[in-house]
Structures are given as C-alpha cells and as structure tokens.
mmCIF file of C-alpha atoms in Angstrom:
data_model
loop_
_atom_site.group_PDB
_atom_site.id
_atom_site.type_symbol
_atom_site.label_atom_id
_atom_site.label_comp_id
_atom_site.label_asym_id
_atom_site.label_seq_id
_atom_site.Cartn_x
_atom_site.Cartn_y
_atom_site.Cartn_z
ATOM 1 C CA MET A 207 48.286 -76.576 -59.324
ATOM 2 C CA GLY A 208 51.230 -74.344 -60.171
ATOM 3 C CA SER A 209 54.856 -74.553 -59.137
ATOM 4 C CA ASP A 210 54.141 -72.984 -55.750
ATOM 5 C CA GLY A 211 51.308 -75.364 -55.000
ATOM 6 C CA ALA A 212 50.871 -78.294 -52.636
ATOM 7 C CA ASN A 213 52.527 -81.661 -52.350
ATOM 8 C CA VAL A 214 52.483 -84.764 -54.536
ATOM 9 C CA SER A 215 48.846 -85.359 -55.474
ATOM 10 C CA SER A 216 46.987 -88.371 -56.852
ATOM 11 C CA GLY A 217 49.966 -90.525 -57.732
ATOM 12 C CA ARG A 218 48.786 -91.301 -61.263
ATOM 13 C CA LEU A 219 52.419 -91.829 -62.230
ATOM 14 C CA SER A 220 53.610 -93.644 -59.118
ATOM 15 C CA GLY A 221 56.350 -96.136 -59.981
ATOM 16 C CA LYS A 222 57.135 -94.489 -63.319
ATOM 17 C CA VAL A 223 60.569 -93.119 -64.208
ATOM 18 C CA ILE A 224 60.733 -90.240 -66.699
ATOM 19 C CA LEU A 225 63.610 -88.183 -68.088
ATOM 20 C CA VAL A 226 62.947 -84.595 -69.206
ATOM 21 C CA THR A 227 65.495 -82.666 -71.285
ATOM 22 C CA GLY A 228 65.768 -78.901 -71.078
ATOM 23 C CA ALA A 229 64.256 -79.214 -67.604
ATOM 24 C CA GLY A 230 66.285 -76.539 -65.861
ATOM 25 C CA GLN A 231 63.867 -73.749 -66.766
ATOM 26 C CA GLY A 232 60.654 -72.781 -68.523
ATOM 27 C CA ILE A 233 58.433 -75.445 -70.031
ATOM 28 C CA GLY A 234 60.822 -78.255 -69.104
ATOM 29 C CA ARG A 235 60.781 -77.172 -65.468
ATOM 30 C CA GLY A 236 56.984 -77.016 -65.487
ATOM 31 C CA ILE A 237 56.761 -80.501 -66.964
ATOM 32 C CA ALA A 238 59.215 -81.908 -64.414
ATOM 33 C CA HIS A 239 57.159 -80.398 -61.584
ATOM 34 C CA ALA A 240 53.880 -81.754 -62.972
ATOM 35 C CA LEU A 241 55.274 -85.267 -63.444
ATOM 36 C CA ALA A 242 56.779 -85.347 -59.959
ATOM 37 C CA ARG A 243 53.549 -84.091 -58.361
ATOM 38 C CA GLU A 244 51.832 -87.159 -59.824
ATOM 39 C CA GLY A 245 54.383 -89.508 -58.281
ATOM 40 C CA ALA A 246 56.918 -90.051 -61.081
ATOM 41 C CA ALA A 247 60.631 -90.222 -60.342
ATOM 42 C CA VAL A 248 62.019 -87.499 -62.619
ATOM 43 C CA ALA A 249 65.457 -87.047 -64.131
ATOM 44 C CA VAL A 250 65.880 -83.286 -64.558
ATOM 45 C CA ALA A 251 68.333 -83.033 -67.456
ATOM 46 C CA GLY A 252 69.771 -79.857 -68.920
ATOM 47 C CA ARG A 253 72.834 -78.082 -70.207
ATOM 48 C CA THR A 254 73.381 -76.071 -67.005
ATOM 49 C CA LEU A 255 73.666 -78.400 -64.018
ATOM 50 C CA VAL A 256 73.038 -75.743 -61.369
ATOM 51 C CA LYS A 257 69.634 -74.948 -62.896
ATOM 52 C CA CYS A 258 68.737 -78.643 -62.911
ATOM 53 C CA GLU A 259 69.846 -78.974 -59.302
ATOM 54 C CA THR A 260 67.584 -76.076 -58.381
ATOM 55 C CA VAL A 261 64.587 -77.730 -60.051
ATOM 56 C CA ALA A 262 65.380 -81.096 -58.450
ATOM 57 C CA GLY A 263 65.547 -79.313 -55.094
ATOM 58 C CA GLU A 264 62.159 -77.700 -55.716
ATOM 59 C CA ILE A 265 60.699 -81.117 -56.443
ATOM 60 C CA SER A 266 62.221 -82.603 -53.308
ATOM 61 C CA SER A 267 60.796 -79.726 -51.265
ATOM 62 C CA PHE A 268 57.205 -80.736 -52.084
ATOM 63 C CA GLY A 269 57.855 -84.437 -51.516
ATOM 64 C CA GLY A 270 58.702 -85.507 -55.055
ATOM 65 C CA THR A 271 61.609 -87.581 -56.297
ATOM 66 C CA ALA A 272 64.167 -86.189 -58.745
ATOM 67 C CA ILE A 273 67.804 -86.227 -59.763
ATOM 68 C CA ALA A 274 69.680 -83.518 -61.644
ATOM 69 C CA LEU A 275 71.753 -84.448 -64.689
ATOM 70 C CA GLU A 276 74.008 -82.305 -66.836
ATOM 71 C CA CYS A 277 73.138 -83.078 -70.440
ATOM 72 C CA ASP A 278 74.019 -81.106 -73.554
ATOM 73 C CA VAL A 279 71.675 -82.692 -76.085
ATOM 74 C CA THR A 280 73.920 -81.695 -78.994
ATOM 75 C CA GLU A 281 76.335 -84.383 -77.756
ATOM 76 C CA ARG A 282 75.069 -87.905 -78.358
ATOM 77 C CA ASP A 283 77.246 -89.483 -75.667
ATOM 78 C CA ARG A 284 75.837 -87.084 -73.040
ATOM 79 C CA ILE A 285 72.278 -88.073 -73.942
ATOM 80 C CA GLU A 286 73.122 -91.760 -73.733
ATOM 81 C CA HIS A 287 74.889 -91.239 -70.408
ATOM 82 C CA ALA A 288 71.888 -89.371 -68.973
ATOM 83 C CA LEU A 289 69.499 -92.158 -69.920
ATOM 84 C CA ARG A 290 71.783 -94.874 -68.540
ATOM 85 C CA THR A 291 72.225 -92.942 -65.312
ATOM 86 C CA THR A 292 68.467 -92.470 -64.957
ATOM 87 C CA ALA A 293 67.788 -96.177 -65.444
ATOM 88 C CA ASP A 294 70.564 -97.140 -63.033
ATOM 89 C CA GLU A 295 69.388 -94.688 -60.371
ATOM 90 C CA PHE A 296 65.691 -95.560 -60.498
ATOM 91 C CA GLY A 297 65.727 -99.133 -61.819
ATOM 92 C CA GLY A 298 64.403 -98.512 -65.324
ATOM 93 C CA LEU A 299 62.746 -96.025 -67.655
ATOM 94 C CA ASP A 300 59.079 -95.520 -68.515
ATOM 95 C CA GLY A 301 59.026 -92.179 -70.290
ATOM 96 C CA LEU A 302 61.075 -89.624 -72.175
ATOM 97 C CA VAL A 303 60.286 -85.949 -72.780
ATOM 98 C CA ASN A 304 62.448 -84.345 -75.481
ATOM 99 C CA ASN A 305 61.917 -80.678 -74.693
ATOM 100 C CA ALA A 306 65.371 -79.120 -75.206
ATOM 101 C CA GLN A 307 65.982 -77.061 -78.359
ATOM 102 C CA SER A 308 68.405 -74.316 -79.361
ATOM 103 C CA SER A 309 67.995 -72.002 -82.339
ATOM 104 C CA THR A 310 68.588 -68.605 -83.852
ATOM 105 C CA GLN A 311 66.079 -66.416 -85.701
ATOM 106 C CA GLY A 312 66.518 -64.235 -88.753
ATOM 107 C CA PRO A 313 65.406 -63.661 -92.364
ATOM 108 C CA LEU A 314 65.437 -66.825 -94.449
ATOM 109 C CA ALA A 315 67.780 -65.268 -97.021
ATOM 110 C CA GLU A 316 70.346 -64.778 -94.275
ATOM 111 C CA VAL A 317 70.143 -68.186 -92.570
ATOM 112 C CA THR A 318 73.617 -69.709 -92.274
ATOM 113 C CA MET A 319 74.751 -73.301 -92.136
ATOM 114 C CA GLU A 320 75.678 -72.699 -88.496
ATOM 115 C CA ASP A 321 72.080 -71.661 -87.776
ATOM 116 C CA VAL A 322 70.753 -74.793 -89.450
ATOM 117 C CA GLU A 323 73.244 -77.104 -87.763
ATOM 118 C CA LEU A 324 72.437 -75.705 -84.314
ATOM 119 C CA SER A 325 68.686 -76.181 -84.817
ATOM 120 C CA LEU A 326 68.995 -79.646 -86.316
ATOM 121 C CA ARG A 327 71.592 -80.955 -83.870
ATOM 122 C CA SER A 328 69.691 -79.780 -80.777
ATOM 123 C CA GLY A 329 66.303 -80.693 -82.257
ATOM 124 C CA PRO A 330 65.643 -83.706 -84.498
ATOM 125 C CA LEU A 331 69.109 -85.219 -84.109
ATOM 126 C CA ALA A 332 69.009 -84.950 -80.329
ATOM 127 C CA THR A 333 65.473 -86.334 -80.336
ATOM 128 C CA LEU A 334 66.544 -89.260 -82.513
ATOM 129 C CA TRP A 335 69.567 -90.037 -80.335
ATOM 130 C CA ALA A 336 67.493 -89.894 -77.148
ATOM 131 C CA MET A 337 64.766 -92.127 -78.582
ATOM 132 C CA GLN A 338 67.324 -94.659 -79.813
ATOM 133 C CA ALA A 339 68.989 -94.767 -76.395
ATOM 134 C CA ALA A 340 65.616 -95.030 -74.635
ATOM 135 C CA LEU A 341 64.242 -97.810 -76.847
ATOM 136 C CA PRO A 342 65.883 -100.815 -75.130
ATOM 137 C CA LEU A 343 65.134 -99.357 -71.697
ATOM 138 C CA LEU A 344 61.448 -98.856 -72.526
ATOM 139 C CA ARG A 345 61.183 -102.300 -74.080
ATOM 140 C CA ARG A 346 62.497 -103.818 -70.852
ATOM 141 C CA ARG A 347 59.541 -102.251 -69.041
ATOM 142 C CA GLY A 348 57.091 -103.563 -71.630
ATOM 143 C CA GLY A 349 56.460 -100.183 -73.240
ATOM 144 C CA GLY A 350 56.242 -96.533 -72.350
ATOM 145 C CA SER A 351 55.599 -93.046 -73.647
ATOM 146 C CA ILE A 352 57.764 -90.556 -75.538
ATOM 147 C CA VAL A 353 56.732 -86.912 -75.851
ATOM 148 C CA ASN A 354 58.540 -84.725 -78.375
ATOM 149 C CA PHE A 355 58.064 -81.032 -79.066
ATOM 150 C CA GLY A 356 56.948 -79.186 -82.175
ATOM 151 C CA SER A 357 56.154 -75.505 -82.686
ATOM 152 C CA SER A 358 53.260 -73.479 -84.008
ATOM 153 C CA THR A 359 55.800 -71.196 -85.725
ATOM 154 C CA ALA A 360 56.818 -74.160 -87.878
ATOM 155 C CA ILE A 361 53.259 -75.235 -88.634
ATOM 156 C CA SER A 362 52.198 -71.717 -89.646
ATOM 157 C CA GLY A 363 55.486 -70.801 -91.350
ATOM 158 C CA ALA A 364 56.144 -67.771 -89.167
ATOM 159 C CA PRO A 365 58.686 -65.357 -90.666
ATOM 160 C CA LEU A 366 62.215 -65.363 -89.210
ATOM 161 C CA PHE A 367 61.929 -68.965 -87.984
ATOM 162 C CA GLY A 368 63.340 -70.812 -91.003
ATOM 163 C CA ALA A 369 66.020 -72.950 -89.344
ATOM 164 C CA TYR A 370 63.819 -73.549 -86.296
ATOM 165 C CA ALA A 371 60.875 -74.569 -88.482
ATOM 166 C CA MET A 372 63.050 -77.097 -90.305
ATOM 167 C CA ALA A 373 64.017 -78.638 -86.990
ATOM 168 C CA LYS A 374 60.561 -78.710 -85.461
ATOM 169 C CA GLU A 375 58.809 -80.199 -88.486
ATOM 170 C CA GLY A 376 61.628 -82.739 -88.691
ATOM 171 C CA ILE A 377 60.784 -83.784 -85.141
ATOM 172 C CA ARG A 378 57.126 -84.262 -86.052
ATOM 173 C CA GLY A 379 58.023 -86.474 -89.014
ATOM 174 C CA LEU A 380 60.461 -88.498 -86.923
ATOM 175 C CA SER A 381 57.824 -88.962 -84.235
ATOM 176 C CA ARG A 382 55.239 -90.338 -86.655
ATOM 177 C CA VAL A 383 57.721 -92.896 -87.965
ATOM 178 C CA ALA A 384 58.725 -93.948 -84.453
ATOM 179 C CA ALA A 385 55.070 -94.337 -83.442
ATOM 180 C CA ARG A 386 54.467 -96.733 -86.320
ATOM 181 C CA GLU A 387 57.675 -98.717 -85.897
ATOM 182 C CA TRP A 388 57.577 -98.997 -82.105
ATOM 183 C CA GLY A 389 53.879 -99.428 -81.428
ATOM 184 C CA ARG A 390 54.440 -103.187 -81.475
ATOM 185 C CA TYR A 391 56.547 -102.758 -78.337
ATOM 186 C CA GLY A 392 53.850 -100.847 -76.476
ATOM 187 C CA ILE A 393 55.708 -97.556 -76.971
ATOM 188 C CA ARG A 394 53.631 -94.481 -77.779
ATOM 189 C CA VAL A 395 55.212 -91.425 -79.414
ATOM 190 C CA ASN A 396 53.397 -88.103 -79.586
ATOM 191 C CA VAL A 397 54.225 -84.442 -80.181
ATOM 192 C CA VAL A 398 53.178 -81.456 -78.104
ATOM 193 C CA VAL A 399 53.005 -77.991 -79.673
ATOM 194 C CA PRO A 400 52.908 -75.458 -76.821
ATOM 195 C CA THR A 401 52.173 -71.790 -76.449
ATOM 196 C CA ALA A 402 53.472 -70.979 -72.990
ATOM 197 C CA LEU A 403 55.288 -68.396 -70.931
ATOM 198 C CA SER A 404 58.739 -69.823 -71.631
ATOM 199 C CA PRO A 405 62.001 -67.868 -71.067
ATOM 200 C CA ALA A 406 61.871 -66.830 -74.743
ATOM 201 C CA ALA A 407 58.294 -65.608 -74.318
ATOM 202 C CA GLN A 408 59.252 -63.726 -71.159
ATOM 203 C CA GLN A 409 62.106 -62.058 -73.021
ATOM 204 C CA PHE A 410 59.682 -61.072 -75.793
ATOM 205 C CA GLN A 411 57.354 -59.650 -73.144
ATOM 206 C CA ARG A 412 60.159 -57.565 -71.626
ATOM 207 C CA GLU A 413 61.631 -56.311 -74.880
ATOM 208 C CA GLN A 414 58.451 -55.777 -76.899
ATOM 209 C CA PRO A 415 55.571 -55.468 -74.417
ATOM 210 C CA GLU A 416 53.084 -53.986 -76.884
ATOM 211 C CA ARG A 417 53.620 -56.726 -79.490
ATOM 212 C CA PHE A 418 53.459 -59.337 -76.724
ATOM 213 C CA GLU A 419 50.100 -58.034 -75.535
ATOM 214 C CA GLN A 420 48.792 -57.990 -79.111
ATOM 215 C CA HIS A 421 49.825 -61.617 -79.478
ATOM 216 C CA VAL A 422 48.086 -62.607 -76.245
ATOM 217 C CA LYS A 423 44.908 -60.808 -77.290
ATOM 218 C CA ARG A 424 44.810 -62.867 -80.493
ATOM 219 C CA LEU A 425 44.700 -66.102 -78.481
ATOM 220 C CA PRO A 426 41.102 -67.291 -78.142
ATOM 221 C CA LEU A 427 41.697 -68.179 -74.484
ATOM 222 C CA GLY A 428 43.230 -64.752 -73.912
ATOM 223 C CA ARG A 429 46.335 -65.842 -72.037
ATOM 224 C CA MET A 430 49.694 -67.571 -72.420
ATOM 225 C CA GLY A 431 49.878 -71.146 -71.222
ATOM 226 C CA ASP A 432 51.379 -71.985 -67.845
ATOM 227 C CA PRO A 433 54.399 -74.314 -68.190
ATOM 228 C CA GLU A 434 53.206 -76.584 -65.383
ATOM 229 C CA THR A 435 49.437 -76.455 -65.215
ATOM 230 C CA ASP A 436 48.732 -76.140 -68.949
ATOM 231 C CA ILE A 437 51.655 -77.951 -70.594
ATOM 232 C CA GLY A 438 52.927 -80.142 -67.772
ATOM 233 C CA ARG A 439 49.542 -81.599 -66.903
ATOM 234 C CA ALA A 440 48.943 -82.529 -70.531
ATOM 235 C CA VAL A 441 52.281 -84.340 -70.577
ATOM 236 C CA VAL A 442 51.178 -86.150 -67.406
ATOM 237 C CA ALA A 443 48.127 -87.408 -69.304
ATOM 238 C CA LEU A 444 50.339 -88.582 -72.187
ATOM 239 C CA MET A 445 52.585 -90.421 -69.717
ATOM 240 C CA SER A 446 49.699 -91.945 -67.770
ATOM 241 C CA ASP A 447 47.225 -94.696 -68.613
ATOM 242 C CA ASP A 448 44.613 -92.116 -69.639
ATOM 243 C CA LEU A 449 45.708 -91.811 -73.292
ATOM 244 C CA THR A 450 47.071 -95.254 -74.070
ATOM 245 C CA TYR A 451 45.425 -95.319 -77.512
ATOM 246 C CA LEU A 452 46.979 -92.058 -78.673
ATOM 247 C CA THR A 453 50.180 -92.304 -80.693
ATOM 248 C CA GLY A 454 51.753 -90.670 -83.735
ATOM 249 C CA ASP A 455 49.688 -87.555 -83.115
ATOM 250 C CA THR A 456 50.239 -83.865 -82.424
ATOM 251 C CA LEU A 457 48.583 -82.275 -79.399
ATOM 252 C CA MET A 458 48.080 -78.548 -79.978
ATOM 253 C CA LEU A 459 48.369 -76.781 -76.610
ATOM 254 C CA THR A 460 48.227 -73.294 -78.069
ATOM 255 C CA GLY A 461 45.172 -71.701 -76.488
ATOM 256 C CA GLY A 462 43.459 -71.871 -79.880
ATOM 257 C CA GLU A 463 46.258 -70.030 -81.741
#
C-alpha cells in the first residue's frame, strides 16, 4: 500500500530497529514508510533535517515509530553519531539501509576530480563508514541485515554516468566482501538496484517528458517503480525473516530494464 495508505500492517518487522539514509525524500522516504508499516522503529536520516522530520511525522500519523536525524553521509562522524543515536533511542540496531548518494553527470572526458570525490565520498566511502559503525551494534543483536544501493546505469555503462558508475559498482564490490566476512556473525549484506520515480526521475520527467515516456515504454512492466510499494516492500523482505539465506547478492528491481 502506498504512502497514503492505511496503518501499520502485519508487523513482520515488529521489534526491529532500522536506520535509513537519504530518507527525507524519494526512494529513501518510500523505504522508511514501508519498514514502519511493518512495525519497525525507523531512524529517518538525511542531510536536510526538516525533510526527515516531515517523513517521521508522516510515519507517526499512521501509527508507526520514527525519529528524524540530520546526517550528511559525506562526514564520517555524522554517520557514526546517527547510528549511536538510533541505538540509544531504540535500544539497539537490527538493520541499515544505505540509500543516500550524491553525484554529477557529464561526458567521461570532462569528469573532474571533484565529481569523482563527491560520488565516492557519498557512495562507497559513506557505505563503508556506516557498515563499520553498524557492525558492533548488529553483532550485539546476534545479526541483522544491511541493504546497499547500486544502479542500472553503472551495470549497463550508461553514457554521462562515469563518476556515478564508479561509485555504484564500488558499493557492489564492497557489499560482496562484507557478506563473506560478516556472514559468520549472522549479518546479511545485499544490494538493491532500483528503477523508481525518485526526485531525479521526476526532474527528468518534467524537463524531458518525451524522453521520459520513451524510457518508460522500454520497461517490460511499462511503468516506473513506486518508491514504497515496489522498492520499499522488497527492502522489507530483505530485512525480515523471509530471505535469511540471501546474502552477497544484487536484487534487480528495475521492471525488467
């Protein structure tokens, strides 16, 4: 059920505590809603606190539990503080969703070091820092689930996405290593590759409506994914007991793209 739907549902995640980065809008917001509807206590973390407070308020309005945290993932100390605060507020940590990512696009020949540093610092470095900070908290709970984010533009090598592709494929490699090193602790690490109506996709739709429609028509399912019902619900499954034997893998939520 979408963001305007009913109250907390089956409680598949009751008792679980999950932090989501980049949760103030778009896919992160949809994931936070989906997790909370299944009973998880959610830390809504993002760079702009007022957006996170809005999402936390939305969750509270349908009976869910959430706190809003300001967290610029390019700053390691802010990530560590957000995870400590989450564990202190809710008594532990069971899951981490590394959704936040900044980037610029442009021809590969014109990519600057600043472009690369922004993508890497907000992507694989932020993901690494968050996972390292989460590790002792998850181990205290006897395990847990980490969901990181890749991109179909990186997998296909889409033009103009050079720095972003570097970052996203770096995250996939990092995730596979973490899955193999931390499986002994009962920690699962997987990657989601989404095609969804994110703020970037909405901007594309506004600025280039014909190209956007062409892109949608190429999708076998004929539509863009919904941040909550298509992406968020899949993350719920990864956080729940339904997929406890899945780790080190990439879940392609791209509508067949």
